[in-house]
PDB file of C-alpha atoms in Angstrom:
ATOM      1  CA  MET F   1      70.907  34.403  17.350  1.00  0.00           C
ATOM      2  CA  ASN F   2      73.967  35.665  17.406  1.00  0.00           C
ATOM      3  CA  TYR F   3      76.661  32.456  16.814  1.00  0.00           C
ATOM      4  CA  GLN F   4      80.335  33.476  19.027  1.00  0.00           C
ATOM      5  CA  TRP F   5      82.060  31.314  20.788  1.00  0.00           C
ATOM      6  CA  TYR F   6      85.688  32.033  21.531  1.00  0.00           C
ATOM      7  CA  PRO F   7      86.874  31.791  25.560  1.00  0.00           C
ATOM      8  CA  GLY F   8      90.100  33.131  26.567  1.00  0.00           C
ATOM      9  CA  HIS F   9      92.284  30.459  26.646  1.00  0.00           C
ATOM     10  CA  MET F  10      92.226  30.031  22.887  1.00  0.00           C
ATOM     11  CA  THR F  11      93.955  33.090  22.750  1.00  0.00           C
ATOM     12  CA  LYS F  12      96.652  31.287  24.948  1.00  0.00           C
ATOM     13  CA  ALA F  13      96.831  28.273  22.217  1.00  0.00           C
ATOM     14  CA  LYS F  14      96.976  30.431  19.321  1.00  0.00           C
ATOM     15  CA  ARG F  15     100.346  31.445  20.894  1.00  0.00           C
ATOM     16  CA  MET F  16     101.773  28.402  21.292  1.00  0.00           C
ATOM     17  CA  MET F  17     101.027  27.229  18.178  1.00  0.00           C
ATOM     18  CA  GLN F  18     102.944  30.409  16.953  1.00  0.00           C
ATOM     19  CA  GLU F  19     105.650  29.748  19.505  1.00  0.00           C
ATOM     20  CA  ASN F  20     106.518  26.059  17.944  1.00  0.00           C
ATOM     21  CA  ILE F  21     105.323  26.715  14.411  1.00  0.00           C
ATOM     22  CA  ARG F  22     109.241  27.056  13.376  1.00  0.00           C
ATOM     23  CA  LEU F  23     109.592  23.801  14.590  1.00  0.00           C
ATOM     24  CA  ILE F  24     107.424  22.358  12.094  1.00  0.00           C
ATOM     25  CA  ASP F  25     107.653  20.312   8.741  1.00  0.00           C
ATOM     26  CA  LEU F  26     104.049  19.766   7.855  1.00  0.00           C
ATOM     27  CA  VAL F  27     100.676  21.500   9.199  1.00  0.00           C
ATOM     28  CA  ILE F  28      98.080  18.569   9.232  1.00  0.00           C
ATOM     29  CA  GLU F  29      94.892  20.485   9.472  1.00  0.00           C
ATOM     30  CA  LEU F  30      91.249  18.489  10.687  1.00  0.00           C
ATOM     31  CA  VAL F  31      88.389  19.491   8.932  1.00  0.00           C
ATOM     32  CA  ASP F  32      84.953  18.353   9.736  1.00  0.00           C
ATOM     33  CA  ALA F  33      83.513  16.639   6.301  1.00  0.00           C
ATOM     34  CA  ARG F  34      80.271  17.666   6.852  1.00  0.00           C
ATOM     35  CA  ILE F  35      81.476  21.743   6.642  1.00  0.00           C
ATOM     36  CA  PRO F  36      84.749  21.368   5.033  1.00  0.00           C
ATOM     37  CA  ILE F  37      85.243  24.929   4.782  1.00  0.00           C
ATOM     38  CA  SER F  38      83.266  26.658   8.047  1.00  0.00           C
ATOM     39  CA  SER F  39      85.487  23.947   9.901  1.00  0.00           C
ATOM     40  CA  ARG F  40      89.079  25.877   8.264  1.00  0.00           C
ATOM     41  CA  ASN F  41      90.633  28.073  11.065  1.00  0.00           C
ATOM     42  CA  PRO F  42      91.483  31.007   8.904  1.00  0.00           C
ATOM     43  CA  ASP F  43      94.581  31.838  11.090  1.00  0.00           C
ATOM     44  CA  ILE F  44      95.856  28.004  10.511  1.00  0.00           C
ATOM     45  CA  ASP F  45      96.371  29.387   6.720  1.00  0.00           C
ATOM     46  CA  GLU F  46      98.140  32.208   8.187  1.00  0.00           C
ATOM     47  CA  LEU F  47     100.401  30.273  10.665  1.00  0.00           C
ATOM     48  CA  GLY F  48     101.179  27.746   8.172  1.00  0.00           C
ATOM     49  CA  LYS F  49     101.984  29.381   4.830  1.00  0.00           C
ATOM     50  CA  ASN F  50     105.154  28.039   3.889  1.00  0.00           C
ATOM     51  CA  LYS F  51     104.500  24.593   5.264  1.00  0.00           C
ATOM     52  CA  ALA F  52     103.766  21.442   3.929  1.00  0.00           C
ATOM     53  CA  ARG F  53     100.011  20.998   3.667  1.00  0.00           C
ATOM     54  CA  LEU F  54      97.594  18.064   4.738  1.00  0.00           C
ATOM     55  CA  ILE F  55      94.238  18.099   5.196  1.00  0.00           C
ATOM     56  CA  LEU F  56      92.254  15.409   6.726  1.00  0.00           C
ATOM     57  CA  LEU F  57      87.885  15.320   5.784  1.00  0.00           C
ATOM     58  CA  ASN F  58      87.550  13.549   9.678  1.00  0.00           C
ATOM     59  CA  LYS F  59      84.116  12.254  10.353  1.00  0.00           C
ATOM     60  CA  ALA F  60      83.724  11.590   6.606  1.00  0.00           C
ATOM     61  CA  ASP F  61      81.341   8.467   7.177  1.00  0.00           C
ATOM     62  CA  LEU F  62      78.827  10.763   8.499  1.00  0.00           C
ATOM     63  CA  ALA F  63      78.812  13.076   6.005  1.00  0.00           C
ATOM     64  CA  ASP F  64      77.086  12.907   1.850  1.00  0.00           C
ATOM     65  CA  GLU F  65      79.694  10.250  -0.005  1.00  0.00           C
ATOM     66  CA  ARG F  66      79.442  12.203  -3.273  1.00  0.00           C
ATOM     67  CA  CYS F  67      79.968  15.493  -1.757  1.00  0.00           C
ATOM     68  CA  ASN F  68      82.902  14.006  -0.197  1.00  0.00           C
ATOM     69  CA  LYS F  69      84.570  12.870  -3.789  1.00  0.00           C
ATOM     70  CA  GLU F  70      83.534  17.067  -4.483  1.00  0.00           C
ATOM     71  CA  TRP F  71      85.822  18.378  -1.640  1.00  0.00           C
ATOM     72  CA  ILE F  72      88.550  16.216  -1.919  1.00  0.00           C
ATOM     73  CA  ALA F  73      88.756  17.269  -5.792  1.00  0.00           C
ATOM     74  CA  TYR F  74      87.710  21.354  -4.429  1.00  0.00           C
ATOM     75  CA  PHE F  75      90.767  20.677  -2.078  1.00  0.00           C
ATOM     76  CA  THR F  76      93.379  18.976  -4.432  1.00  0.00           C
ATOM     77  CA  GLU F  77      92.662  22.100  -7.392  1.00  0.00           C
ATOM     78  CA  LYS F  78      94.153  23.748  -4.146  1.00  0.00           C
ATOM     79  CA  GLY F  79      96.907  22.604  -4.204  1.00  0.00           C
ATOM     80  CA  PHE F  80      96.070  20.473  -0.720  1.00  0.00           C
ATOM     81  CA  HIS F  81      96.923  16.898   0.056  1.00  0.00           C
ATOM     82  CA  VAL F  82      93.990  15.572   1.014  1.00  0.00           C
ATOM     83  CA  LEU F  83      92.485  12.521   2.663  1.00  0.00           C
ATOM     84  CA  GLU F  84      88.662  10.623   3.793  1.00  0.00           C
ATOM     85  CA  MET F  85      88.780   9.066   7.044  1.00  0.00           C
ATOM     86  CA  ASN F  86      87.540   8.546  10.395  1.00  0.00           C
ATOM     87  CA  ALA F  87      89.447   8.631  13.408  1.00  0.00           C
ATOM     88  CA  ARG F  88      87.020   6.907  15.788  1.00  0.00           C
ATOM     89  CA  THR F  89      86.855   3.489  13.298  1.00  0.00           C
ATOM     90  CA  GLY F  90      90.766   4.497  11.735  1.00  0.00           C
ATOM     91  CA  ALA F  91      88.823   3.965   8.484  1.00  0.00           C
ATOM     92  CA  GLY F  92      91.579   5.879   6.208  1.00  0.00           C
ATOM     93  CA  ILE F  93      93.872   6.315   8.955  1.00  0.00           C
ATOM     94  CA  LYS F  94      96.525   3.455   6.719  1.00  0.00           C
ATOM     95  CA  ASN F  95      96.920   5.890   4.051  1.00  0.00           C
ATOM     96  CA  VAL F  96      98.381   8.798   6.441  1.00  0.00           C
ATOM     97  CA  GLN F  97     101.819   7.541   6.481  1.00  0.00           C
ATOM     98  CA  GLY F  98     101.824   7.426   2.843  1.00  0.00           C
ATOM     99  CA  ALA F  99     100.237  11.013   2.351  1.00  0.00           C
ATOM    100  CA  VAL F 100     102.786  12.991   4.710  1.00  0.00           C
ATOM    101  CA  ARG F 101     105.930  11.009   2.821  1.00  0.00           C
ATOM    102  CA  GLU F 102     103.988  13.176  -0.390  1.00  0.00           C
ATOM    103  CA  ALA F 103     103.329  16.147   1.162  1.00  0.00           C
ATOM    104  CA  CYS F 104     106.969  16.453   2.416  1.00  0.00           C
ATOM    105  CA  ARG F 105     109.046  14.939  -0.085  1.00  0.00           C
ATOM    106  CA  GLU F 106     110.587  18.069  -1.232  1.00  0.00           C
ATOM    107  CA  LYS F 107     111.870  18.273   2.556  1.00  0.00           C
ATOM    108  CA  ILE F 108     112.776  14.182   2.818  1.00  0.00           C
ATOM    109  CA  GLU F 109     114.199  14.761  -0.404  1.00  0.00           C
ATOM    110  CA  ARG F 110     116.667  17.899   0.957  1.00  0.00           C
ATOM    111  CA  ASP F 111     118.012  15.724   3.711  1.00  0.00           C
ATOM    112  CA  ARG F 112     118.884  12.745   2.229  1.00  0.00           C
ATOM    113  CA  LYS F 113     121.019  14.855   0.179  1.00  0.00           C
ATOM    114  CA  ARG F 114     122.463  17.044   3.045  1.00  0.00           C
ATOM    115  CA  GLY F 115     123.620  13.324   4.434  1.00  0.00           C
ATOM    116  CA  ILE F 116     120.197  13.603   7.007  1.00  0.00           C
ATOM    117  CA  VAL F 117     119.005  10.136   7.764  1.00  0.00           C
ATOM    118  CA  ASN F 118     115.965   8.876  10.283  1.00  0.00           C
ATOM    119  CA  ARG F 119     114.865  12.759  10.708  1.00  0.00           C
ATOM    120  CA  PRO F 120     111.572  12.498  11.581  1.00  0.00           C
ATOM    121  CA  VAL F 121     108.766  14.782   9.718  1.00  0.00           C
ATOM    122  CA  ARG F 122     107.461  17.008  12.618  1.00  0.00           C
ATOM    123  CA  ALA F 123     103.804  17.364  12.219  1.00  0.00           C
ATOM    124  CA  ILE F 124     101.374  19.811  13.637  1.00  0.00           C
ATOM    125  CA  VAL F 125      98.132  18.313  14.561  1.00  0.00           C
ATOM    126  CA  ALA F 126      95.364  21.721  14.282  1.00  0.00           C
ATOM    127  CA  GLY F 127      92.072  22.021  13.703  1.00  0.00           C
ATOM    128  CA  ILE F 128      88.921  23.470  15.723  1.00  0.00           C
ATOM    129  CA  PRO F 129      87.449  22.519  18.661  1.00  0.00           C
ATOM    130  CA  ASN F 130      85.824  18.835  18.496  1.00  0.00           C
ATOM    131  CA  VAL F 131      86.700  17.977  15.192  1.00  0.00           C
ATOM    132  CA  GLY F 132      88.514  14.723  16.239  1.00  0.00           C
ATOM    133  CA  LYS F 133      92.148  15.778  16.628  1.00  0.00           C
ATOM    134  CA  SER F 134      93.283  13.509  19.793  1.00  0.00           C
ATOM    135  CA  THR F 135      90.909  10.695  18.247  1.00  0.00           C
ATOM    136  CA  PHE F 136      92.874  10.791  15.576  1.00  0.00           C
ATOM    137  CA  ILE F 137      96.420  10.944  16.863  1.00  0.00           C
ATOM    138  CA  ASN F 138      95.478   8.035  19.325  1.00  0.00           C
ATOM    139  CA  SER F 139      94.393   6.014  16.256  1.00  0.00           C
ATOM    140  CA  ILE F 140      97.042   6.146  14.070  1.00  0.00           C
ATOM    141  CA  ALA F 141      99.185   5.747  17.446  1.00  0.00           C
ATOM    142  CA  GLY F 142      97.454   2.568  18.280  1.00  0.00           C
ATOM    143  CA  LYS F 143      97.348   3.680  21.575  1.00  0.00           C
ATOM    144  CA  ALA F 144      95.810   6.233  24.226  1.00  0.00           C
ATOM    145  CA  CYS F 145      97.865   9.022  23.746  1.00  0.00           C
ATOM    146  CA  THR F 146      95.808  12.097  24.010  1.00  0.00           C
ATOM    147  CA  LYS F 147      92.174  12.536  25.771  1.00  0.00           C
ATOM    148  CA  THR F 148      88.864  12.749  24.142  1.00  0.00           C
ATOM    149  CA  GLY F 149      85.743  13.764  24.145  1.00  0.00           C
ATOM    150  CA  ASN F 150      82.465  14.404  22.282  1.00  0.00           C
ATOM    151  CA  LYS F 151      82.739  17.857  22.851  1.00  0.00           C
ATOM    152  CA  PRO F 152      85.374  21.078  22.533  1.00  0.00           C
ATOM    153  CA  GLY F 153      88.252  22.014  24.541  1.00  0.00           C
ATOM    154  CA  VAL F 154      89.387  18.492  25.868  1.00  0.00           C
ATOM    155  CA  THR F 155      93.091  19.232  24.611  1.00  0.00           C
ATOM    156  CA  LYS F 156      94.328  21.896  27.199  1.00  0.00           C
ATOM    157  CA  GLY F 157      97.910  22.366  26.266  1.00  0.00           C
ATOM    158  CA  LYS F 158     100.863  20.755  23.405  1.00  0.00           C
ATOM    159  CA  GLN F 159     101.825  17.120  23.386  1.00  0.00           C
ATOM    160  CA  TRP F 160     104.632  15.964  21.200  1.00  0.00           C
ATOM    161  CA  ILE F 161     103.539  12.162  20.255  1.00  0.00           C
ATOM    162  CA  ARG F 162     106.802  10.422  18.495  1.00  0.00           C
ATOM    163  CA  LEU F 163     104.953   7.842  16.401  1.00  0.00           C
ATOM    164  CA  ASN F 164     108.075   6.148  14.865  1.00  0.00           C
ATOM    165  CA  LYS F 165     111.164   6.626  12.874  1.00  0.00           C
ATOM    166  CA  GLU F 166     109.208   8.911  10.179  1.00  0.00           C
ATOM    167  CA  LEU F 167     106.613  10.883  11.770  1.00  0.00           C
ATOM    168  CA  GLU F 168     106.010  13.118  15.052  1.00  0.00           C
ATOM    169  CA  LEU F 169     102.697  14.440  16.103  1.00  0.00           C
ATOM    170  CA  LEU F 170     102.429  18.145  17.889  1.00  0.00           C
ATOM    171  CA  ASP F 171      98.842  17.750  19.598  1.00  0.00           C
ATOM    172  CA  THR F 172      96.973  21.132  19.794  1.00  0.00           C
ATOM    173  CA  PRO F 173      93.977  22.706  21.963  1.00  0.00           C
ATOM    174  CA  GLY F 174      91.152  23.298  19.053  1.00  0.00           C
ATOM    175  CA  ILE F 175      90.557  26.704  17.959  1.00  0.00           C
ATOM    176  CA  LEU F 176      88.256  29.511  16.744  1.00  0.00           C
ATOM    177  CA  TRP F 177      89.090  32.738  15.706  1.00  0.00           C
ATOM    178  CA  PRO F 178      87.443  36.167  17.167  1.00  0.00           C
ATOM    179  CA  ARG F 179      85.056  37.018  14.449  1.00  0.00           C
ATOM    180  CA  PHE F 180      83.417  34.632  11.810  1.00  0.00           C
ATOM    181  CA  ASP F 181      83.278  35.876   8.918  1.00  0.00           C
ATOM    182  CA  SER F 182      79.484  35.012   8.544  1.00  0.00           C
ATOM    183  CA  GLN F 183      76.481  33.795  10.813  1.00  0.00           C
ATOM    184  CA  GLU F 184      76.627  30.733   8.357  1.00  0.00           C
ATOM    185  CA  VAL F 185      79.922  29.839   9.258  1.00  0.00           C
ATOM    186  CA  GLY F 186      79.010  30.507  13.314  1.00  0.00           C
ATOM    187  CA  ARG F 187      75.486  27.890  12.796  1.00  0.00           C
ATOM    188  CA  ASN F 188      77.234  25.318  11.050  1.00  0.00           C
ATOM    189  CA  LEU F 189      79.883  25.193  13.663  1.00  0.00           C
ATOM    190  CA  ALA F 190      77.600  25.237  16.201  1.00  0.00           C
ATOM    191  CA  LEU F 191      75.450  22.542  14.028  1.00  0.00           C
ATOM    192  CA  ILE F 192      78.268  20.330  14.872  1.00  0.00           C
ATOM    193  CA  GLY F 193      78.885  20.673  18.594  1.00  0.00           C
ATOM    194  CA  SER F 194      82.186  22.899  17.816  1.00  0.00           C
ATOM    195  CA  MET F 195      80.790  25.078  20.363  1.00  0.00           C
ATOM    196  CA  ASN F 196      79.469  24.822  24.087  1.00  0.00           C
ATOM    197  CA  ASP F 197      75.741  23.653  23.930  1.00  0.00           C
ATOM    198  CA  GLU F 198      75.631  25.274  27.355  1.00  0.00           C
ATOM    199  CA  ILE F 199      75.459  28.790  25.221  1.00  0.00           C
ATOM    200  CA  LEU F 200      73.591  28.407  22.121  1.00  0.00           C
ATOM    201  CA  GLN F 201      69.337  28.905  21.820  1.00  0.00           C
ATOM    202  CA  MET F 202      69.183  24.874  20.680  1.00  0.00           C
ATOM    203  CA  THR F 203      65.560  25.420  20.038  1.00  0.00           C
ATOM    204  CA  GLU F 204      66.380  27.720  17.268  1.00  0.00           C
ATOM    205  CA  LEU F 205      69.283  25.836  16.652  1.00  0.00           C
ATOM    206  CA  ALA F 206      67.478  22.989  15.818  1.00  0.00           C
ATOM    207  CA  ILE F 207      65.035  25.301  13.561  1.00  0.00           C
ATOM    208  CA  ASP F 208      68.213  26.096  11.918  1.00  0.00           C
ATOM    209  CA  LEU F 209      69.104  22.485  10.810  1.00  0.00           C
ATOM    210  CA  LEU F 210      65.653  21.523   9.855  1.00  0.00           C
ATOM    211  CA  THR F 211      65.762  24.758   7.504  1.00  0.00           C
ATOM    212  CA  CYS F 212      68.673  23.635   5.512  1.00  0.00           C
ATOM    213  CA  LEU F 213      68.047  19.657   5.916  1.00  0.00           C
ATOM    214  CA  MET F 214      65.069  20.653   3.828  1.00  0.00           C
ATOM    215  CA  ILE F 215      66.819  21.745   1.068  1.00  0.00           C
ATOM    216  CA  HIS F 216      69.086  18.372   0.015  1.00  0.00           C
ATOM    217  CA  TYR F 217      67.742  16.200   2.651  1.00  0.00           C
ATOM    218  CA  LYS F 218      63.905  16.130   2.823  1.00  0.00           C
ATOM    219  CA  LYS F 219      63.978  12.402   1.673  1.00  0.00           C
ATOM    220  CA  GLU F 220      65.962  11.486   4.538  1.00  0.00           C
ATOM    221  CA  LEU F 221      64.512  14.061   6.705  1.00  0.00           C
ATOM    222  CA  ALA F 222      61.082  12.271   5.727  1.00  0.00           C
ATOM    223  CA  GLU F 223      62.170   8.565   6.651  1.00  0.00           C
ATOM    224  CA  ARG F 224      63.658   8.871   9.297  1.00  0.00           C
ATOM    225  CA  TYR F 225      60.632  11.325  11.610  1.00  0.00           C
ATOM    226  CA  GLN F 226      57.402  10.096   9.128  1.00  0.00           C
ATOM    227  CA  TYR F 227      56.016  13.588   9.162  1.00  0.00           C
ATOM    228  CA  PRO F 228      52.864  14.879   7.598  1.00  0.00           C
ATOM    229  CA  GLU F 229      52.718  15.653   4.272  1.00  0.00           C
ATOM    230  CA  GLU F 230      50.837  18.661   5.748  1.00  0.00           C
ATOM    231  CA  SER F 231      53.725  19.446   7.309  1.00  0.00           C
ATOM    232  CA  GLU F 232      55.831  22.006   5.211  1.00  0.00           C
ATOM    233  CA  THR F 233      57.537  24.263   7.498  1.00  0.00           C
ATOM    234  CA  PRO F 234      60.559  23.593   9.656  1.00  0.00           C
ATOM    235  CA  LEU F 235      58.582  24.724  12.878  1.00  0.00           C
ATOM    236  CA  GLN F 236      55.410  21.910  12.091  1.00  0.00           C
ATOM    237  CA  ILE F 237      58.612  18.989  11.259  1.00  0.00           C
ATOM    238  CA  PHE F 238      59.843  20.369  14.765  1.00  0.00           C
ATOM    239  CA  GLU F 239      56.678  20.411  16.200  1.00  0.00           C
ATOM    240  CA  HIS F 240      55.748  16.909  15.066  1.00  0.00           C
ATOM    241  CA  ILE F 241      59.431  15.685  16.053  1.00  0.00           C
ATOM    242  CA  CYS F 242      58.422  16.758  19.638  1.00  0.00           C
ATOM    243  CA  GLU F 243      55.578  14.906  19.894  1.00  0.00           C
ATOM    244  CA  CYS F 244      56.297  11.484  18.079  1.00  0.00           C
ATOM    245  CA  ARG F 245      59.060  11.396  20.601  1.00  0.00           C
ATOM    246  CA  LYS F 246      56.895  12.457  23.375  1.00  0.00           C
ATOM    247  CA  CYS F 247      58.704  15.456  24.217  1.00  0.00           C
ATOM    248  CA  TYR F 248      56.002  17.124  26.828  1.00  0.00           C
ATOM    249  CA  ARG F 249      56.184  19.622  29.937  1.00  0.00           C
ATOM    250  CA  LYS F 250      53.791  19.050  33.140  1.00  0.00           C
ATOM    251  CA  GLY F 251      50.859  20.247  31.270  1.00  0.00           C
ATOM    252  CA  GLY F 252      50.505  18.592  28.137  1.00  0.00           C
ATOM    253  CA  GLU F 253      52.854  21.401  26.495  1.00  0.00           C
ATOM    254  CA  LEU F 254      55.324  20.630  24.086  1.00  0.00           C
ATOM    255  CA  ASP F 255      58.972  20.240  25.611  1.00  0.00           C
ATOM    256  CA  TYR F 256      61.064  22.199  22.466  1.00  0.00           C
ATOM    257  CA  GLU F 257      64.432  21.797  24.975  1.00  0.00           C
ATOM    258  CA  LYS F 258      64.042  18.419  25.106  1.00  0.00           C
ATOM    259  CA  GLY F 259      63.341  18.084  21.563  1.00  0.00           C
ATOM    260  CA  ALA F 260      66.240  20.358  20.036  1.00  0.00           C
ATOM    261  CA  ALA F 261      68.640  18.084  21.740  1.00  0.00           C
ATOM    262  CA  LEU F 262      67.357  14.495  20.700  1.00  0.00           C
ATOM    263  CA  LEU F 263      67.148  16.223  16.721  1.00  0.00           C
ATOM    264  CA  MET F 264      70.392  17.452  17.605  1.00  0.00           C
ATOM    265  CA  ASP F 265      71.994  14.305  19.057  1.00  0.00           C
ATOM    266  CA  ASP F 266      70.235  12.404  15.540  1.00  0.00           C
ATOM    267  CA  PHE F 267      72.087  14.850  13.495  1.00  0.00           C
ATOM    268  CA  ARG F 268      75.832  15.082  15.182  1.00  0.00           C
ATOM    269  CA  SER F 269      75.221  10.664  16.026  1.00  0.00           C
ATOM    270  CA  GLY F 270      74.471  10.269  11.940  1.00  0.00           C
ATOM    271  CA  ARG F 271      71.084   8.867  12.560  1.00  0.00           C
ATOM    272  CA  ILE F 272      69.234  11.316   9.858  1.00  0.00           C
ATOM    273  CA  GLY F 273      71.801   9.378   7.245  1.00  0.00           C
ATOM    274  CA  ARG F 274      75.151  11.025   5.707  1.00  0.00           C
ATOM    275  CA  ILE F 275      74.557  14.531   5.137  1.00  0.00           C
ATOM    276  CA  THR F 276      77.121  17.264   4.474  1.00  0.00           C
ATOM    277  CA  LEU F 277      75.834  20.914   4.679  1.00  0.00           C
ATOM    278  CA  GLU F 278      78.676  22.745   2.482  1.00  0.00           C
ATOM    279  CA  ARG F 279      79.275  21.609  -1.296  1.00  0.00           C
ATOM    280  CA  PRO F 280      82.267  22.734  -3.688  1.00  0.00           C
ATOM    281  CA  GLU F 281      79.923  24.597  -6.222  1.00  0.00           C
ATOM    282  CA  ARG F 282      78.345  27.777  -3.152  1.00  0.00           C
ATOM    283  CA  ILE F 283      82.285  28.209  -2.560  1.00  0.00           C
ATOM    284  CA  ASP F 284      84.221  30.817  -4.106  1.00  0.00           C
TER     285      ASP F 284
END
């Protein structure tokens, strides 16, 4: 399957970010902790050059705890300020304000020397679709400032939110980029729900997921689905899942589409376990 999705509104969203970047002191980039590299839009690096940077590893509760620590060390070594968090539950949110002050220390000190007081840091919140930007803003603001949804494309335009006298946030639509560096990147984005499921072949995606999980998470997979030892291939395991979940069509044939939907929901919700699909040792 060819993994690619770049609807027309993303070009408009990117243009809007380019027009507003001159107003910004800090780029807060949300990435999905399960795929920290694949969920980084390379266009954001270009837009955010010469700006202070803060990376938030969102959905850290769904990712492998040991890998979270490895990714924090990786991004810190690259010169980024970085935190792990769960925007949905609010875990880690209280650390963001301090991280913003640290990332913008030079700017804040510069303002102080010029006699500029009470000028808030202006930060753009950027990231790919469905990474949790609006949920993060609502969580840090303590109220519903933006629309949220467990699917890509909920945020349609820009929105300024003043949190307090120290920080203003600009919410932006999630954007992908026109051509992925590799199909592995596209597959990873499809797995976490950053593409529209309706354009994907979900059965093939489910098999790809099982192939990935058999490398590092075979124990978790076996505990969740209790498949027989003779089930050695992703297809065999997938068919076992379909049978156990009673995914049948009329006539008794296995309903692969229903089975794929159930498997993907188990993965995305964390019911299989805390899973990270990318590891720092494979990067660079």
